[in-house]
PDB file of N, CA, C and O in Angstrom:
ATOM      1  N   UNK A   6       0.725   5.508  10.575  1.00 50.00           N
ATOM      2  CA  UNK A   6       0.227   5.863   9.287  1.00 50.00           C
ATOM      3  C   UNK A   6      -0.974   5.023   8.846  1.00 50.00           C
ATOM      4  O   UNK A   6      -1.654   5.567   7.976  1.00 50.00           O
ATOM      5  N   UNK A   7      -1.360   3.887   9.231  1.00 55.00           N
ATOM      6  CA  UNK A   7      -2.278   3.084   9.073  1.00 55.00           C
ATOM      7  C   UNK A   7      -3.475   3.473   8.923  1.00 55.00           C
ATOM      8  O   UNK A   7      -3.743   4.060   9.971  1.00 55.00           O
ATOM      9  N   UNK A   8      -4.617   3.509   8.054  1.00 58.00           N
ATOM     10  CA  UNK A   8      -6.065   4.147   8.776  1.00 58.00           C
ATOM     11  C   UNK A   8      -7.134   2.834   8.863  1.00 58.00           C
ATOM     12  O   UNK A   8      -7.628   2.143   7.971  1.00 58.00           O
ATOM     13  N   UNK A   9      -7.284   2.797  10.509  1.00 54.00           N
ATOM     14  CA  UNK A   9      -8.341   1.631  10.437  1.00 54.00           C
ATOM     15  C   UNK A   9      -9.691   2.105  10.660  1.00 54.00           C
ATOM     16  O   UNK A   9      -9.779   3.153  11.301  1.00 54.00           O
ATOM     17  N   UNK A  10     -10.862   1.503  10.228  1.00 53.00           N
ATOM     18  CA  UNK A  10     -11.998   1.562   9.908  1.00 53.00           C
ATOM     19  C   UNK A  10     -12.613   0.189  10.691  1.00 53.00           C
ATOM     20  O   UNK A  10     -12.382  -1.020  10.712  1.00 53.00           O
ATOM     21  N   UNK A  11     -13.521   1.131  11.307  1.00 53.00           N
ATOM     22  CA  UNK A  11     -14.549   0.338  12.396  1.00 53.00           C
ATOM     23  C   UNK A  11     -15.627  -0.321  11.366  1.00 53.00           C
ATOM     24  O   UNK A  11     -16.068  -1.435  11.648  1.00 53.00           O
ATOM     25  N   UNK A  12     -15.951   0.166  10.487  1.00 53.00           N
ATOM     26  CA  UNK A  12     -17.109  -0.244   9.635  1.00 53.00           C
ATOM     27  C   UNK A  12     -16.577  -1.222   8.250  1.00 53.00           C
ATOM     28  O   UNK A  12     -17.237  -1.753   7.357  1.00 53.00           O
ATOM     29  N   UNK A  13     -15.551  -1.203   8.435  1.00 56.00           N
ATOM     30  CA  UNK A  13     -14.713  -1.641   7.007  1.00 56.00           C
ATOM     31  C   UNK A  13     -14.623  -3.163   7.393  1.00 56.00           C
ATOM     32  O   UNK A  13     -14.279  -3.537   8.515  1.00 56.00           O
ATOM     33  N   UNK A  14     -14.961  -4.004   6.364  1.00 59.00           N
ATOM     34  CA  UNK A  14     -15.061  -5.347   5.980  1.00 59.00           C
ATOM     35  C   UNK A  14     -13.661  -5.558   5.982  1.00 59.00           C
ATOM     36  O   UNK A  14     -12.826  -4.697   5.706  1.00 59.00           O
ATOM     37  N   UNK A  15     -13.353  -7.122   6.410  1.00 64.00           N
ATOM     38  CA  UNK A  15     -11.323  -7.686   5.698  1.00 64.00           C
ATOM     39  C   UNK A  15     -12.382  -8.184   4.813  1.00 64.00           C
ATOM     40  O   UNK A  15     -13.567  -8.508   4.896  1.00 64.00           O
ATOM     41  N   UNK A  16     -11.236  -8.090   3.724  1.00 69.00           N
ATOM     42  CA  UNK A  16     -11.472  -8.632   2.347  1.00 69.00           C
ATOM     43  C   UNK A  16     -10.467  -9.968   2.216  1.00 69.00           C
ATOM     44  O   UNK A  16     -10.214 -10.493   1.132  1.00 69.00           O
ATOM     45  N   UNK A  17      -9.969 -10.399   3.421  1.00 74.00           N
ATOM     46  CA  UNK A  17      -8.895 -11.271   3.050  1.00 74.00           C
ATOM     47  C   UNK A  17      -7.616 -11.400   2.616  1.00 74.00           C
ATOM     48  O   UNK A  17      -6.864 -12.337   2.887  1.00 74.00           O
ATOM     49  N   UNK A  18      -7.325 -10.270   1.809  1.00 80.00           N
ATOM     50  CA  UNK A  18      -6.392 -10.634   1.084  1.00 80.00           C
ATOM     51  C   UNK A  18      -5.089 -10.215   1.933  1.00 80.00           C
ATOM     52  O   UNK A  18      -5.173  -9.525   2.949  1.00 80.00           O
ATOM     53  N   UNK A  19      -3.597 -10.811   1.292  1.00 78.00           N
ATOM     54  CA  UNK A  19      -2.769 -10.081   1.894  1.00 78.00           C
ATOM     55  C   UNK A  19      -2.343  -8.886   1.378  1.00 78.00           C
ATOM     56  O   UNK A  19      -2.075  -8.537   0.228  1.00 78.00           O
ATOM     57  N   UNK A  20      -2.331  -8.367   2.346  1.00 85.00           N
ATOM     58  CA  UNK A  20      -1.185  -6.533   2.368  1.00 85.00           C
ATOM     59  C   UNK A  20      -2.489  -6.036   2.045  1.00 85.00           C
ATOM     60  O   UNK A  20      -2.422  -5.593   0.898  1.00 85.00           O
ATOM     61  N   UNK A  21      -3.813  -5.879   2.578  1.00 87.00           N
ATOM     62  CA  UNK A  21      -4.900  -5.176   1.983  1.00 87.00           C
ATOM     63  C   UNK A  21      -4.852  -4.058   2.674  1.00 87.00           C
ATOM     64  O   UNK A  21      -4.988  -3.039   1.997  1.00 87.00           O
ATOM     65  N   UNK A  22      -4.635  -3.862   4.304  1.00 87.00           N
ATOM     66  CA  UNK A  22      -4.253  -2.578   4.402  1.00 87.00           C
ATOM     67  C   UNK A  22      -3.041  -1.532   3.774  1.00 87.00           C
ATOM     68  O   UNK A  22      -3.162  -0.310   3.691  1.00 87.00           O
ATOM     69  N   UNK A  23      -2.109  -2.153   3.450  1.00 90.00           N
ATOM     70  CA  UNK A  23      -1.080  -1.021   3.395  1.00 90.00           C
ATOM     71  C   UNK A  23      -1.454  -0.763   1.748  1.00 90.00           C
ATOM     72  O   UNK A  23      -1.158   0.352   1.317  1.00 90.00           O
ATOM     73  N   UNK A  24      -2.176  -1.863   0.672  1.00 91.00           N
ATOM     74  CA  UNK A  24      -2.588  -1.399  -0.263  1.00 91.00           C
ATOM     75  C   UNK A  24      -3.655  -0.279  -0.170  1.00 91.00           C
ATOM     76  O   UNK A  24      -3.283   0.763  -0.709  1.00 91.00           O
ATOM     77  N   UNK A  25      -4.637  -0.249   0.270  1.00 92.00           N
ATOM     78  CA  UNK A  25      -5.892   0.329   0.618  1.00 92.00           C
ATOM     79  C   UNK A  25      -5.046   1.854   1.146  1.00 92.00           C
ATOM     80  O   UNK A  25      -5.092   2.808   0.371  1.00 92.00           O
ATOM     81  N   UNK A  26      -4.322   1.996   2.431  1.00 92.00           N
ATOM     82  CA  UNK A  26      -3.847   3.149   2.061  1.00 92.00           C
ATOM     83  C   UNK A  26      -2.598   3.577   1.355  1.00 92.00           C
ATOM     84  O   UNK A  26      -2.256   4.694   1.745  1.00 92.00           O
ATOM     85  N   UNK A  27      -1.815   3.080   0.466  1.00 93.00           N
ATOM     86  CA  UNK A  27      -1.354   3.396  -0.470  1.00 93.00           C
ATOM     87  C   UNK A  27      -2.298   4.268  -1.746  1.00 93.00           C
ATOM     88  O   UNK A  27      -1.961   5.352  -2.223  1.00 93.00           O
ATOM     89  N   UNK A  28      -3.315   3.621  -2.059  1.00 93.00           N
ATOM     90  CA  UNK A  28      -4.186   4.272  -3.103  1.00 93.00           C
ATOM     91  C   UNK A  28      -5.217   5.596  -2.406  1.00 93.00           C
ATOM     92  O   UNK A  28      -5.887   6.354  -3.108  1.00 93.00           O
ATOM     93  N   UNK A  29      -5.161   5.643  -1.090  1.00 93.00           N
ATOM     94  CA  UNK A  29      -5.906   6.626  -0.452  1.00 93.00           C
ATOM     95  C   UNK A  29      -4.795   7.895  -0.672  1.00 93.00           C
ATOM     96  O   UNK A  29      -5.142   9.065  -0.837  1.00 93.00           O
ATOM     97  N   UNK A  30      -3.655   7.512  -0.647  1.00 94.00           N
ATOM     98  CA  UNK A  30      -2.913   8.613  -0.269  1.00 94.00           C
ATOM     99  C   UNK A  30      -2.406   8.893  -1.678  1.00 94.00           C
ATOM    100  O   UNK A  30      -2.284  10.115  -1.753  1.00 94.00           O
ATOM    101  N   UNK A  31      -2.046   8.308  -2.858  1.00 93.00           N
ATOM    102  CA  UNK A  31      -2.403   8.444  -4.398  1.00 93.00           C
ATOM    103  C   UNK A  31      -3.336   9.495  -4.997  1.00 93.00           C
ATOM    104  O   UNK A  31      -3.301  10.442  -5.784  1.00 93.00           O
ATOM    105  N   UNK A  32      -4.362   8.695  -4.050  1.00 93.00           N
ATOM    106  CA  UNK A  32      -5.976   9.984  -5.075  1.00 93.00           C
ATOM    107  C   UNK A  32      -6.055  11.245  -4.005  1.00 93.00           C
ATOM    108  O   UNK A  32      -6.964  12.013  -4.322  1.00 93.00           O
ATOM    109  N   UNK A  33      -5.283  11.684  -2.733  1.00 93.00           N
ATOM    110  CA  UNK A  33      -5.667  12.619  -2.060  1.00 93.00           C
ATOM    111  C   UNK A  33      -4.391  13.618  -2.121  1.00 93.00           C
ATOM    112  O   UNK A  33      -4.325  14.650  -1.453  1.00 93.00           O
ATOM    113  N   UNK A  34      -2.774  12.893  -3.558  1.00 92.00           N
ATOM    114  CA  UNK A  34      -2.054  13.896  -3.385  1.00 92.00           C
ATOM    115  C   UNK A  34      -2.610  15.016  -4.206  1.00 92.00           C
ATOM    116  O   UNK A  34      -3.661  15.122  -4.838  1.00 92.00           O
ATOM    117  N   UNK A  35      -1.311  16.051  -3.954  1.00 93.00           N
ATOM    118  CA  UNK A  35      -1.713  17.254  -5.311  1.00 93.00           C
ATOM    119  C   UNK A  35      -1.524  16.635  -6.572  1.00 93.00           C
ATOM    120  O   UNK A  35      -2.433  17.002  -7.317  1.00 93.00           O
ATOM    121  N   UNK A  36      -0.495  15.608  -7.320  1.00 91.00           N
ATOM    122  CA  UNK A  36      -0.411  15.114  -8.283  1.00 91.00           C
ATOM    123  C   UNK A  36      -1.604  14.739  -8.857  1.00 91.00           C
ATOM    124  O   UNK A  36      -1.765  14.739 -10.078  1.00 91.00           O
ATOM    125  N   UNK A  37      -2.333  14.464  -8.177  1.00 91.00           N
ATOM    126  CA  UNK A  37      -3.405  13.632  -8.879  1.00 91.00           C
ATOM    127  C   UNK A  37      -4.676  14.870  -9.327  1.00 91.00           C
ATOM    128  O   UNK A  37      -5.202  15.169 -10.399  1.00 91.00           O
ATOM    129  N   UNK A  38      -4.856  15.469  -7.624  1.00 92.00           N
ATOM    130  CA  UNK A  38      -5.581  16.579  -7.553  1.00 92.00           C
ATOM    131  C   UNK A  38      -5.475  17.752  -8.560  1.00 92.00           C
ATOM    132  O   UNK A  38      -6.261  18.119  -9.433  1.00 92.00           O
ATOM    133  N   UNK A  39      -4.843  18.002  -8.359  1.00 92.00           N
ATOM    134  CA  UNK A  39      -4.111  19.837  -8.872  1.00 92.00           C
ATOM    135  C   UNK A  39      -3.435  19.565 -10.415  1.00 92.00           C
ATOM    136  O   UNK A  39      -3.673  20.441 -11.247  1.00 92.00           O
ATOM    137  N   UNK A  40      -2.631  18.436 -10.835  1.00 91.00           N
ATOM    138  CA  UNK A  40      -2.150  18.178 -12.289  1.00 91.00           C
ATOM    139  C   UNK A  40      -3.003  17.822 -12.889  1.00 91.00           C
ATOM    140  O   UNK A  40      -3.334  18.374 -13.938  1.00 91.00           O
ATOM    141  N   UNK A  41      -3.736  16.572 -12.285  1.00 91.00           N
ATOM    142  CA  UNK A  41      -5.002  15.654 -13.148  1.00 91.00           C
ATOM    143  C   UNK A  41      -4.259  14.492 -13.442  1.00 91.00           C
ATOM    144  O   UNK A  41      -4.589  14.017 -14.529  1.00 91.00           O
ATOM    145  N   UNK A  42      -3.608  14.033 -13.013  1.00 92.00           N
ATOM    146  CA  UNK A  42      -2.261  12.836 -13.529  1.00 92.00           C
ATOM    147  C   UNK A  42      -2.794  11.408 -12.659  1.00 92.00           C
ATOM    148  O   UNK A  42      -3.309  11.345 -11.543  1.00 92.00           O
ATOM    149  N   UNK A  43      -2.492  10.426 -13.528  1.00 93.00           N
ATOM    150  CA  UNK A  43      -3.510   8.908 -13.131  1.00 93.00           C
ATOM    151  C   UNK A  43      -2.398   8.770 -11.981  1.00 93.00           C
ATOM    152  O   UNK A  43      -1.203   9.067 -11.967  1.00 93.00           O
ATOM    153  N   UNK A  44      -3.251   8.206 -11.025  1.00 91.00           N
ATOM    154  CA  UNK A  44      -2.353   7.668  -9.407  1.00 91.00           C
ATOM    155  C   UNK A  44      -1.077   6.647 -10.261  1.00 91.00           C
ATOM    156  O   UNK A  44      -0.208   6.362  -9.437  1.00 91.00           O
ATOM    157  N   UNK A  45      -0.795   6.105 -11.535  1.00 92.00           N
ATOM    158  CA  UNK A  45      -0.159   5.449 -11.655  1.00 92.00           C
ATOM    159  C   UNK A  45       1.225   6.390 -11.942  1.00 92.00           C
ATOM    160  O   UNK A  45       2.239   6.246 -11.258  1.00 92.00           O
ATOM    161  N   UNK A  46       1.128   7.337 -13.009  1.00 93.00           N
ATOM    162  CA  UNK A  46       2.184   8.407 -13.363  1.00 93.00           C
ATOM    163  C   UNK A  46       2.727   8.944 -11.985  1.00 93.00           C
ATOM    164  O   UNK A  46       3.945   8.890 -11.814  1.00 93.00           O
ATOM    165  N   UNK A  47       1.826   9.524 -10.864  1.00 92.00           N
ATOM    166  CA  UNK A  47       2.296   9.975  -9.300  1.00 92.00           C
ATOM    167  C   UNK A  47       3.142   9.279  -8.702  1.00 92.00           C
ATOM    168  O   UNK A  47       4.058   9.693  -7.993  1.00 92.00           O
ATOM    169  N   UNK A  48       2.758   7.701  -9.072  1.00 92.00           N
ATOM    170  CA  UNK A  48       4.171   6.883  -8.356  1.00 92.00           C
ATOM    171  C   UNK A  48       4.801   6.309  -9.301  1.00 92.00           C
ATOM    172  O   UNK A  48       5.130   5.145  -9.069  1.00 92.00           O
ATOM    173  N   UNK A  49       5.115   6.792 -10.418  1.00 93.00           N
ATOM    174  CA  UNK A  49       5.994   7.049 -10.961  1.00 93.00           C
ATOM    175  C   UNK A  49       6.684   8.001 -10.393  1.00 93.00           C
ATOM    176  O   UNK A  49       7.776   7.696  -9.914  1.00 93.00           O
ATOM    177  N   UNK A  50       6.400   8.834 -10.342  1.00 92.00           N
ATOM    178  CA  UNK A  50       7.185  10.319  -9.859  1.00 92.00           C
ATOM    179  C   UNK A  50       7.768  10.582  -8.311  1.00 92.00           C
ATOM    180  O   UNK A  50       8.413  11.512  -7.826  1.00 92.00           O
ATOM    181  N   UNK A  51       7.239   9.319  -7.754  1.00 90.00           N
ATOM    182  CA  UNK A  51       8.097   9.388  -6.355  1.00 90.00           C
ATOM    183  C   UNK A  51       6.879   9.752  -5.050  1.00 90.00           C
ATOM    184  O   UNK A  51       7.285   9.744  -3.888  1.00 90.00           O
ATOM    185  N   UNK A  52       5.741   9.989  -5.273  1.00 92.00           N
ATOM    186  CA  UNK A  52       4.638  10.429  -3.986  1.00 92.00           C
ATOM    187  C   UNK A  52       3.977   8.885  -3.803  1.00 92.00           C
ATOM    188  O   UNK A  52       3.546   7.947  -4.473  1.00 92.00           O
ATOM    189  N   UNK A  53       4.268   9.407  -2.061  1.00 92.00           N
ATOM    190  CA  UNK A  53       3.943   8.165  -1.629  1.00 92.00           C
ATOM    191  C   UNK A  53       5.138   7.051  -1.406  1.00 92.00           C
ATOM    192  O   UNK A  53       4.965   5.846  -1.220  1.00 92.00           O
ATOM    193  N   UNK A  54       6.311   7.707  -1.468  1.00 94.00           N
ATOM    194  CA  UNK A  54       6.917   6.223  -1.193  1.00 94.00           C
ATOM    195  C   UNK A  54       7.698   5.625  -0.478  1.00 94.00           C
ATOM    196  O   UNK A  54       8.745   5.085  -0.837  1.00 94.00           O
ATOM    197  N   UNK A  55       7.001   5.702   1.173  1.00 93.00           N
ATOM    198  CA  UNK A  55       7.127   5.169   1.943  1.00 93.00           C
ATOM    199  C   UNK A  55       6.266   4.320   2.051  1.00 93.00           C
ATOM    200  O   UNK A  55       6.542   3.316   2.707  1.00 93.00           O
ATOM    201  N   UNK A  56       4.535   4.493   1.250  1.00 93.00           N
ATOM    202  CA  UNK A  56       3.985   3.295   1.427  1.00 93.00           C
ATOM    203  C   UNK A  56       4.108   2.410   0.431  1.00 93.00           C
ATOM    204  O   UNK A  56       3.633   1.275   0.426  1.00 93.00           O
ATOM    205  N   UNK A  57       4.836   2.993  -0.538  1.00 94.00           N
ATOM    206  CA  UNK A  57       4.780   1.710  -1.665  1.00 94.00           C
ATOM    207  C   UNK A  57       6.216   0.983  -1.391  1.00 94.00           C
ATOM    208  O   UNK A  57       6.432  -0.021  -2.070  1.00 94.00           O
ATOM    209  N   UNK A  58       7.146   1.364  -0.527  1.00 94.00           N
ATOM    210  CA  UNK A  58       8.284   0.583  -0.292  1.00 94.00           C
ATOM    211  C   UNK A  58       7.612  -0.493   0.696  1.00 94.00           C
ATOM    212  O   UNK A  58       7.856  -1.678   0.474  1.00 94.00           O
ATOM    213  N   UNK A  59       6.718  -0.123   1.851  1.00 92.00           N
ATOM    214  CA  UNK A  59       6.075  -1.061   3.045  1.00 92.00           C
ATOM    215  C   UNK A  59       5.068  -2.170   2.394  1.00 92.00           C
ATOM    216  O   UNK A  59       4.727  -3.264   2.844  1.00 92.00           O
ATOM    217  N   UNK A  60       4.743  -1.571   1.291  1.00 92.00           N
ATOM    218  CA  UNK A  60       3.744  -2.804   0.284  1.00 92.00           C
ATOM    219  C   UNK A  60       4.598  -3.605  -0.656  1.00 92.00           C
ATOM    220  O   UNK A  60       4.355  -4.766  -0.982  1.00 92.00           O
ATOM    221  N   UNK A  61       5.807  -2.755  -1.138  1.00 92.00           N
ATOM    222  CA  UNK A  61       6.611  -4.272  -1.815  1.00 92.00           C
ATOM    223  C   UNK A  61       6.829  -4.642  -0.664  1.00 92.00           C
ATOM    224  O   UNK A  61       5.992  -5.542  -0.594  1.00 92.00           O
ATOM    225  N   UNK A  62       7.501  -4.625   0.648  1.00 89.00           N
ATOM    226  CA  UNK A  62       8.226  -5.707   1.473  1.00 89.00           C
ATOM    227  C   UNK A  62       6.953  -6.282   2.224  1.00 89.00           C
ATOM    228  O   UNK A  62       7.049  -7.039   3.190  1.00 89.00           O
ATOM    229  N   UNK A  63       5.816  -5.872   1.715  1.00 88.00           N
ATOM    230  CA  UNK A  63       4.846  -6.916   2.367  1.00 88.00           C
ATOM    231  C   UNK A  63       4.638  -7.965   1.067  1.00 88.00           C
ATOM    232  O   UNK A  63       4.520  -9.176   1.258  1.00 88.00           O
ATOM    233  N   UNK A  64       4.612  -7.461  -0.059  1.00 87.00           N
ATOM    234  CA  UNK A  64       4.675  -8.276  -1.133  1.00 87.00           C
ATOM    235  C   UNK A  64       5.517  -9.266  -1.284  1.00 87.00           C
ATOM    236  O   UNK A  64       5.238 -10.383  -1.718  1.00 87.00           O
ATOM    237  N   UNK A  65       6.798  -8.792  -0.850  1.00 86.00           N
ATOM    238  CA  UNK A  65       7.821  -9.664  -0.806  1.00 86.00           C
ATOM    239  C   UNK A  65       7.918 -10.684  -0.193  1.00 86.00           C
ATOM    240  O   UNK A  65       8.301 -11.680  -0.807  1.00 86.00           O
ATOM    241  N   UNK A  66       7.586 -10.781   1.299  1.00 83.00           N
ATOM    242  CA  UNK A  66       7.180 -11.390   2.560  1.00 83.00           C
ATOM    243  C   UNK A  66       6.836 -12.758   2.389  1.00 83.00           C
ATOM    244  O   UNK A  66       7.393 -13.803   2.727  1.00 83.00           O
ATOM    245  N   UNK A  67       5.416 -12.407   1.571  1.00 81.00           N
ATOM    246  CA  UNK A  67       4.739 -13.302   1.027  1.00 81.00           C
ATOM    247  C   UNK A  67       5.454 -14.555   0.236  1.00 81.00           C
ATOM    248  O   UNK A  67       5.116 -15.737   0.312  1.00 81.00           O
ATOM    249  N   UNK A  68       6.295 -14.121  -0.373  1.00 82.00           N
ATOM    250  CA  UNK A  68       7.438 -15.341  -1.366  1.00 82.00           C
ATOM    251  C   UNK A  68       8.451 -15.997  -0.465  1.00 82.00           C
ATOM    252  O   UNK A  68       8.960 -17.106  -0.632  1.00 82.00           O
ATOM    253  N   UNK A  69       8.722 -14.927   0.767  1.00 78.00           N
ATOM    254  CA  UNK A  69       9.713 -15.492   1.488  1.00 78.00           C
ATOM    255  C   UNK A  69       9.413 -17.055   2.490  1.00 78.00           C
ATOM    256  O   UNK A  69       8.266 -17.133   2.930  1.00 78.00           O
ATOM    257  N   UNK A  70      10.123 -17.934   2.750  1.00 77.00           N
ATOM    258  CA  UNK A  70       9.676 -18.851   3.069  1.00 77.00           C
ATOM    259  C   UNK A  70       9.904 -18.752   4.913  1.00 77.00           C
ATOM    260  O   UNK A  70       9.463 -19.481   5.802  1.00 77.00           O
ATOM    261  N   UNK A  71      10.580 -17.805   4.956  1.00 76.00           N
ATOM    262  CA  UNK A  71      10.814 -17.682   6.297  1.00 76.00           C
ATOM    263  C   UNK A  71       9.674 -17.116   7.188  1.00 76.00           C
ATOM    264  O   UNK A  71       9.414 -17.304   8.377  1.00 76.00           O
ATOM    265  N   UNK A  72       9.075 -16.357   6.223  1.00 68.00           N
ATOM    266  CA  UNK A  72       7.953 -15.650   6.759  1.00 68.00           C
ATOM    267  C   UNK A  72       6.747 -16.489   7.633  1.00 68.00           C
ATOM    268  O   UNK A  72       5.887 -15.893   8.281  1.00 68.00           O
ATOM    269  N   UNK A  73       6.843 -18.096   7.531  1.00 68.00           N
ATOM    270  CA  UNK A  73       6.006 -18.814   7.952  1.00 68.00           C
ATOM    271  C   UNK A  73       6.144 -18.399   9.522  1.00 68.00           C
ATOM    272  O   UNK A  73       5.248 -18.116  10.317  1.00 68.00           O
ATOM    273  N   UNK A  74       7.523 -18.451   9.708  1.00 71.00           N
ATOM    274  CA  UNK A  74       7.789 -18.251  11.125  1.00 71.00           C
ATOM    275  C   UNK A  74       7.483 -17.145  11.480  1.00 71.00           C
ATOM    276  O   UNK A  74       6.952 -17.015  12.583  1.00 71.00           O
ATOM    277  N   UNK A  75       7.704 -16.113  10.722  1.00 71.00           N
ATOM    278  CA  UNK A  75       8.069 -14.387  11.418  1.00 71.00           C
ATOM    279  C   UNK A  75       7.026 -13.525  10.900  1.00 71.00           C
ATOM    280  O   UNK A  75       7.002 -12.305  11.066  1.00 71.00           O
ATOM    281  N   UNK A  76       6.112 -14.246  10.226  1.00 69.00           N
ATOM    282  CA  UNK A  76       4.656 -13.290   9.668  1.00 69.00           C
ATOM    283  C   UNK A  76       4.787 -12.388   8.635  1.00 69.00           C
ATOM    284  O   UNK A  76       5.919 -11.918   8.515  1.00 69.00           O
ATOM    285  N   UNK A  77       3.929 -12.005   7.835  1.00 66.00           N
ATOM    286  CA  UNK A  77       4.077 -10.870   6.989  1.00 66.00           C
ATOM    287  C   UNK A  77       4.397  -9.433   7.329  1.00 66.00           C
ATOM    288  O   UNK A  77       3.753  -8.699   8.079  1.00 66.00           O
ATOM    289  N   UNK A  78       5.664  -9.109   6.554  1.00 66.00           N
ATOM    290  CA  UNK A  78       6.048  -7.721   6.776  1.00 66.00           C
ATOM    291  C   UNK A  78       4.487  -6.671   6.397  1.00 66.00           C
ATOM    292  O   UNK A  78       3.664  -6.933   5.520  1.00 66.00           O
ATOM    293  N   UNK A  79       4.449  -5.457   7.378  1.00 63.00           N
ATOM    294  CA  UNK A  79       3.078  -4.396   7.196  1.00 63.00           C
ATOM    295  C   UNK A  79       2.364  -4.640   7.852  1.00 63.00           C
ATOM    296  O   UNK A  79       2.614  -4.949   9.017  1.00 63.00           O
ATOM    297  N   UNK A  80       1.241  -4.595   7.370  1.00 61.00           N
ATOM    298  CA  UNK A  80       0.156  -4.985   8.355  1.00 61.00           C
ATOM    299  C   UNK A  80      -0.844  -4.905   7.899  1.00 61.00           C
ATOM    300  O   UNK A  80      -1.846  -5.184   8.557  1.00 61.00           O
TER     301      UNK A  80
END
């Protein structure tokens, strides 16, 4: 599910991919498209959420202390 980009800068941060397509796949559902409804109300409503479950547990990751060893959950 990932989309990588040959031309695309890291910005550094963590979880920037699975954020980056989380919001790709936000502004390209019908919710957003076809209702007119802000990407925020859509996940409210449940689209998308397999990537917003893979971005909290990358979010999460981050707090965990174990993670030093075992890396950040996502990618």
């Amino acid at each position: 599910m990932p989309k990588y980009y040959e031309d695309k800068e890291e910005d550094g941060q963590a979880c920037s991919g699975v954020r980056e397509d989380l919001r790709q796949c936000l502004l390209e559902s019908p919710c957003v498209l076809q209702e007119n409804k802000s990407p925020k109300q859509c996940l409210r409503e449940g689209h998308c959420k397999s990537l917003q479950v893979t971005f909290f547990a990358c979010k999460r990751s981050m707090l965990d202390t174990r993670a030093r060893f075992r890396g950040r959950k996502g990618y």
